[in-house]
mmCIF file of C-alpha atoms in Angstrom:
data_model
loop_
_atom_site.group_PDB
_atom_site.id
_atom_site.type_symbol
_atom_site.label_atom_id
_atom_site.label_comp_id
_atom_site.label_asym_id
_atom_site.label_seq_id
_atom_site.Cartn_x
_atom_site.Cartn_y
_atom_site.Cartn_z
ATOM 1 C CA MET D 12 22.950 1.039 24.208
ATOM 2 C CA TYR D 13 25.740 -1.007 22.729
ATOM 3 C CA GLU D 14 27.055 -0.771 19.213
ATOM 4 C CA MET D 15 27.199 -3.970 17.217
ATOM 5 C CA ARG D 16 30.536 -5.706 17.693
ATOM 6 C CA ARG D 17 30.576 -7.633 14.388
ATOM 7 C CA LYS D 18 29.968 -4.726 12.031
ATOM 8 C CA ASP D 19 31.036 -6.958 9.143
ATOM 9 C CA ARG D 20 27.763 -8.877 9.656
ATOM 10 C CA GLN D 21 25.506 -5.865 10.143
ATOM 11 C CA ILE D 22 22.671 -5.632 7.630
ATOM 12 C CA PRO D 23 20.929 -2.439 6.462
ATOM 13 C CA ASN D 24 17.927 -1.312 8.541
ATOM 14 C CA GLU D 25 15.673 -1.892 5.516
ATOM 15 C CA GLU D 26 16.592 -5.582 5.537
ATOM 16 C CA ALA D 27 16.055 -5.848 9.311
ATOM 17 C CA ILE D 28 12.640 -4.196 8.894
ATOM 18 C CA ALA D 29 11.739 -6.629 6.099
ATOM 19 C CA LEU D 30 12.591 -9.505 8.459
ATOM 20 C CA LEU D 31 10.373 -7.988 11.181
ATOM 21 C CA LYS D 32 7.507 -7.675 8.725
ATOM 22 C CA GLN D 33 7.723 -11.266 7.482
ATOM 23 C CA GLN D 34 8.331 -13.229 10.685
ATOM 24 C CA GLN D 35 5.411 -14.756 12.599
ATOM 25 C CA TYR D 36 6.838 -14.563 16.112
ATOM 26 C CA GLY D 37 9.688 -13.114 18.124
ATOM 27 C CA VAL D 38 10.958 -13.062 21.686
ATOM 28 C CA LEU D 39 10.053 -10.175 23.985
ATOM 29 C CA SER D 40 12.504 -9.737 26.851
ATOM 30 C CA THR D 41 11.566 -7.725 29.926
ATOM 31 C CA MET D 42 13.112 -7.096 33.331
ATOM 32 C CA GLY D 43 11.411 -8.020 36.585
ATOM 33 C CA ARG D 44 11.380 -6.463 40.014
ATOM 34 C CA ASP D 45 13.353 -9.526 41.196
ATOM 35 C CA GLY D 46 16.247 -8.582 38.880
ATOM 36 C CA TYR D 47 15.727 -11.511 36.517
ATOM 37 C CA PRO D 48 15.172 -11.053 32.794
ATOM 38 C CA TYR D 49 12.197 -12.812 31.209
ATOM 39 C CA GLY D 50 12.058 -13.713 27.521
ATOM 40 C CA VAL D 51 8.810 -15.004 26.055
ATOM 41 C CA PRO D 52 7.896 -15.891 22.454
ATOM 42 C CA ILE D 53 5.004 -13.800 21.140
ATOM 43 C CA SER D 54 3.118 -13.145 17.938
ATOM 44 C CA PHE D 55 3.388 -9.521 16.862
ATOM 45 C CA VAL D 56 2.742 -6.966 14.164
ATOM 46 C CA TYR D 57 5.465 -4.612 12.939
ATOM 47 C CA GLU D 58 4.547 -1.374 11.185
ATOM 48 C CA ASP D 59 6.509 1.598 9.995
ATOM 49 C CA PRO D 60 7.711 3.796 11.528
ATOM 50 C CA GLY D 61 9.113 1.448 14.166
ATOM 51 C CA LEU D 62 6.021 0.216 16.009
ATOM 52 C CA ILE D 63 5.607 -3.341 17.301
ATOM 53 C CA THR D 64 2.170 -4.359 18.579
ATOM 54 C CA PHE D 65 1.456 -7.455 20.655
ATOM 55 C CA HIS D 66 -1.351 -8.789 22.811
ATOM 56 C CA CYS D 67 -1.403 -10.970 25.904
ATOM 57 C CA ALA D 68 -3.458 -12.092 28.885
ATOM 58 C CA VAL D 69 -4.655 -9.520 31.393
ATOM 59 C CA GLU D 70 -2.273 -10.767 34.103
ATOM 60 C CA GLY D 71 0.949 -12.721 34.421
ATOM 61 C CA HIS D 72 4.723 -12.535 34.516
ATOM 62 C CA LYS D 73 5.058 -10.305 31.430
ATOM 63 C CA ILE D 74 2.427 -7.858 32.741
ATOM 64 C CA ASP D 75 4.139 -7.657 36.142
ATOM 65 C CA ASN D 76 7.478 -6.958 34.471
ATOM 66 C CA LEU D 77 6.010 -4.267 32.211
ATOM 67 C CA ALA D 78 4.442 -2.583 35.239
ATOM 68 C CA TYR D 79 7.910 -2.524 36.811
ATOM 69 C CA CYS D 80 9.863 -1.374 33.742
ATOM 70 C CA SER D 81 8.454 -0.330 30.364
ATOM 71 C CA LYS D 82 11.757 -0.798 28.521
ATOM 72 C CA ALA D 83 12.174 -4.048 26.610
ATOM 73 C CA CYS D 84 14.104 -5.898 23.928
ATOM 74 C CA PHE D 85 12.441 -7.731 21.041
ATOM 75 C CA THR D 86 14.258 -10.253 18.831
ATOM 76 C CA VAL D 87 13.324 -12.083 15.628
ATOM 77 C CA VAL D 88 15.389 -14.741 13.866
ATOM 78 C CA GLY D 89 14.951 -15.960 10.320
ATOM 79 C CA PRO D 90 15.298 -19.639 9.429
ATOM 80 C CA PRO D 91 18.852 -20.834 10.162
ATOM 81 C CA GLU D 92 20.896 -23.034 7.861
ATOM 82 C CA PRO D 93 23.514 -25.193 9.613
ATOM 83 C CA LEU D 94 26.951 -25.219 7.985
ATOM 84 C CA PRO D 95 28.379 -28.371 9.608
ATOM 85 C CA GLU D 96 31.631 -28.396 7.657
ATOM 86 C CA GLN D 97 32.324 -24.873 8.941
ATOM 87 C CA PHE D 98 31.025 -25.532 12.467
ATOM 88 C CA SER D 99 28.743 -22.556 12.001
ATOM 89 C CA THR D 100 25.283 -21.465 10.887
ATOM 90 C CA ARG D 101 23.931 -19.164 8.206
ATOM 91 C CA TYR D 102 21.382 -16.844 9.874
ATOM 92 C CA ILE D 103 19.620 -13.500 9.889
ATOM 93 C CA SER D 104 18.257 -11.674 12.925
ATOM 94 C CA ALA D 105 16.948 -8.325 14.099
ATOM 95 C CA ILE D 106 16.992 -6.878 17.607
ATOM 96 C CA CYS D 107 14.875 -3.924 18.729
ATOM 97 C CA PHE D 108 15.129 -1.929 21.923
ATOM 98 C CA GLY D 109 12.293 0.324 22.950
ATOM 99 C CA THR D 110 9.660 1.474 25.378
ATOM 100 C CA LEU D 111 6.232 -0.124 25.662
ATOM 101 C CA ARG D 112 2.891 1.431 26.444
ATOM 102 C CA GLU D 113 -0.464 -0.220 26.943
ATOM 103 C CA LEU D 114 -3.171 0.602 24.418
ATOM 104 C CA THR D 115 -6.691 1.223 25.680
ATOM 105 C CA GLY D 116 -10.080 2.052 24.229
ATOM 106 C CA GLU D 117 -10.238 2.413 20.459
ATOM 107 C CA GLU D 118 -6.426 2.180 20.163
ATOM 108 C CA LYS D 119 -6.630 -1.259 21.785
ATOM 109 C CA VAL D 120 -9.305 -2.418 19.344
ATOM 110 C CA GLN D 121 -7.295 -1.095 16.381
ATOM 111 C CA GLY D 122 -4.216 -2.865 17.752
ATOM 112 C CA LEU D 123 -6.078 -6.179 17.924
ATOM 113 C CA LEU D 124 -7.450 -5.746 14.405
ATOM 114 C CA LYS D 125 -3.870 -5.559 13.087
ATOM 115 C CA PHE D 126 -3.451 -9.219 14.008
ATOM 116 C CA GLY D 127 -6.333 -10.215 11.756
ATOM 117 C CA THR D 128 -4.784 -8.297 8.888
ATOM 118 C CA LYS D 129 -1.424 -10.047 9.369
ATOM 119 C CA TYR D 130 -2.440 -13.561 10.401
ATOM 120 C CA ALA D 131 -5.938 -14.077 8.929
ATOM 121 C CA PRO D 132 -6.535 -11.568 6.118
ATOM 122 C CA GLN D 133 -9.154 -13.816 4.502
ATOM 123 C CA PHE D 134 -11.302 -13.607 7.689
ATOM 124 C CA LEU D 135 -11.277 -9.868 8.469
ATOM 125 C CA GLU D 136 -15.018 -9.589 9.138
ATOM 126 C CA LYS D 137 -15.054 -12.632 11.406
ATOM 127 C CA GLY D 138 -11.873 -11.354 13.066
ATOM 128 C CA ALA D 139 -13.476 -7.991 13.803
ATOM 129 C CA LYS D 140 -16.361 -9.752 15.566
ATOM 130 C CA TYR D 141 -13.918 -11.923 17.509
ATOM 131 C CA THR D 142 -11.943 -8.809 18.498
ATOM 132 C CA GLN D 143 -15.048 -7.147 19.927
ATOM 133 C CA ALA D 144 -15.890 -10.282 21.922
ATOM 134 C CA ALA D 145 -12.324 -10.823 23.207
ATOM 135 C CA LYS D 146 -11.136 -7.258 23.820
ATOM 136 C CA ASP D 147 -11.867 -7.341 27.563
ATOM 137 C CA ARG D 148 -9.929 -10.604 28.014
ATOM 138 C CA THR D 149 -6.680 -9.274 26.612
ATOM 139 C CA ARG D 150 -4.177 -6.467 26.919
ATOM 140 C CA VAL D 151 -2.518 -4.813 23.959
ATOM 141 C CA TYR D 152 0.884 -3.140 24.013
ATOM 142 C CA GLU D 153 2.860 -1.125 21.528
ATOM 143 C CA MET D 154 6.638 -0.843 21.493
ATOM 144 C CA GLN D 155 8.167 2.287 20.049
ATOM 145 C CA VAL D 156 11.449 1.070 18.585
ATOM 146 C CA GLU D 157 14.297 3.308 19.725
ATOM 147 C CA GLN D 158 17.144 1.216 18.331
ATOM 148 C CA LEU D 159 17.115 -1.469 15.636
ATOM 149 C CA THR D 160 20.030 -3.591 14.516
ATOM 150 C CA GLY D 161 20.146 -6.468 12.102
ATOM 151 C CA LYS D 162 22.813 -9.089 11.646
ATOM 152 C CA ALA D 163 23.400 -11.924 9.176
ATOM 153 C CA ARG D 164 25.878 -14.559 8.250
ATOM 154 C CA ARG D 165 25.498 -15.278 4.568
#
């Protein structure tokens, strides 16, 4: 994997992790059998130590790519602030590289329940019922983060 070129903009891992924990969505990039990359915005849950959980439909482009290659890149970006007079932008971002695995059985259910905790904590009981009803109509994956870098322009 590459080292960050602009080390003067590198942020500490703790700050990159904080960004992963607070953001609502990111872009998962996978590689297909046809040689084309595929980046798709997804909702996700980040937990220490370096686990990203996401869910998706039971079939589709992303699933085909993950069957071909389990390695992926995941990116989150905080709110940008244009700096027109400098022809630039103030930003913060985090990029993760890692390997994905599909969760099944009780791990899958626990993975889905994480979304209720993050996105609808006031409806945990209702979310648990929804999870039981929807678990067969979804797939759940977990990415083990192998490399994390964060970058910011302040």
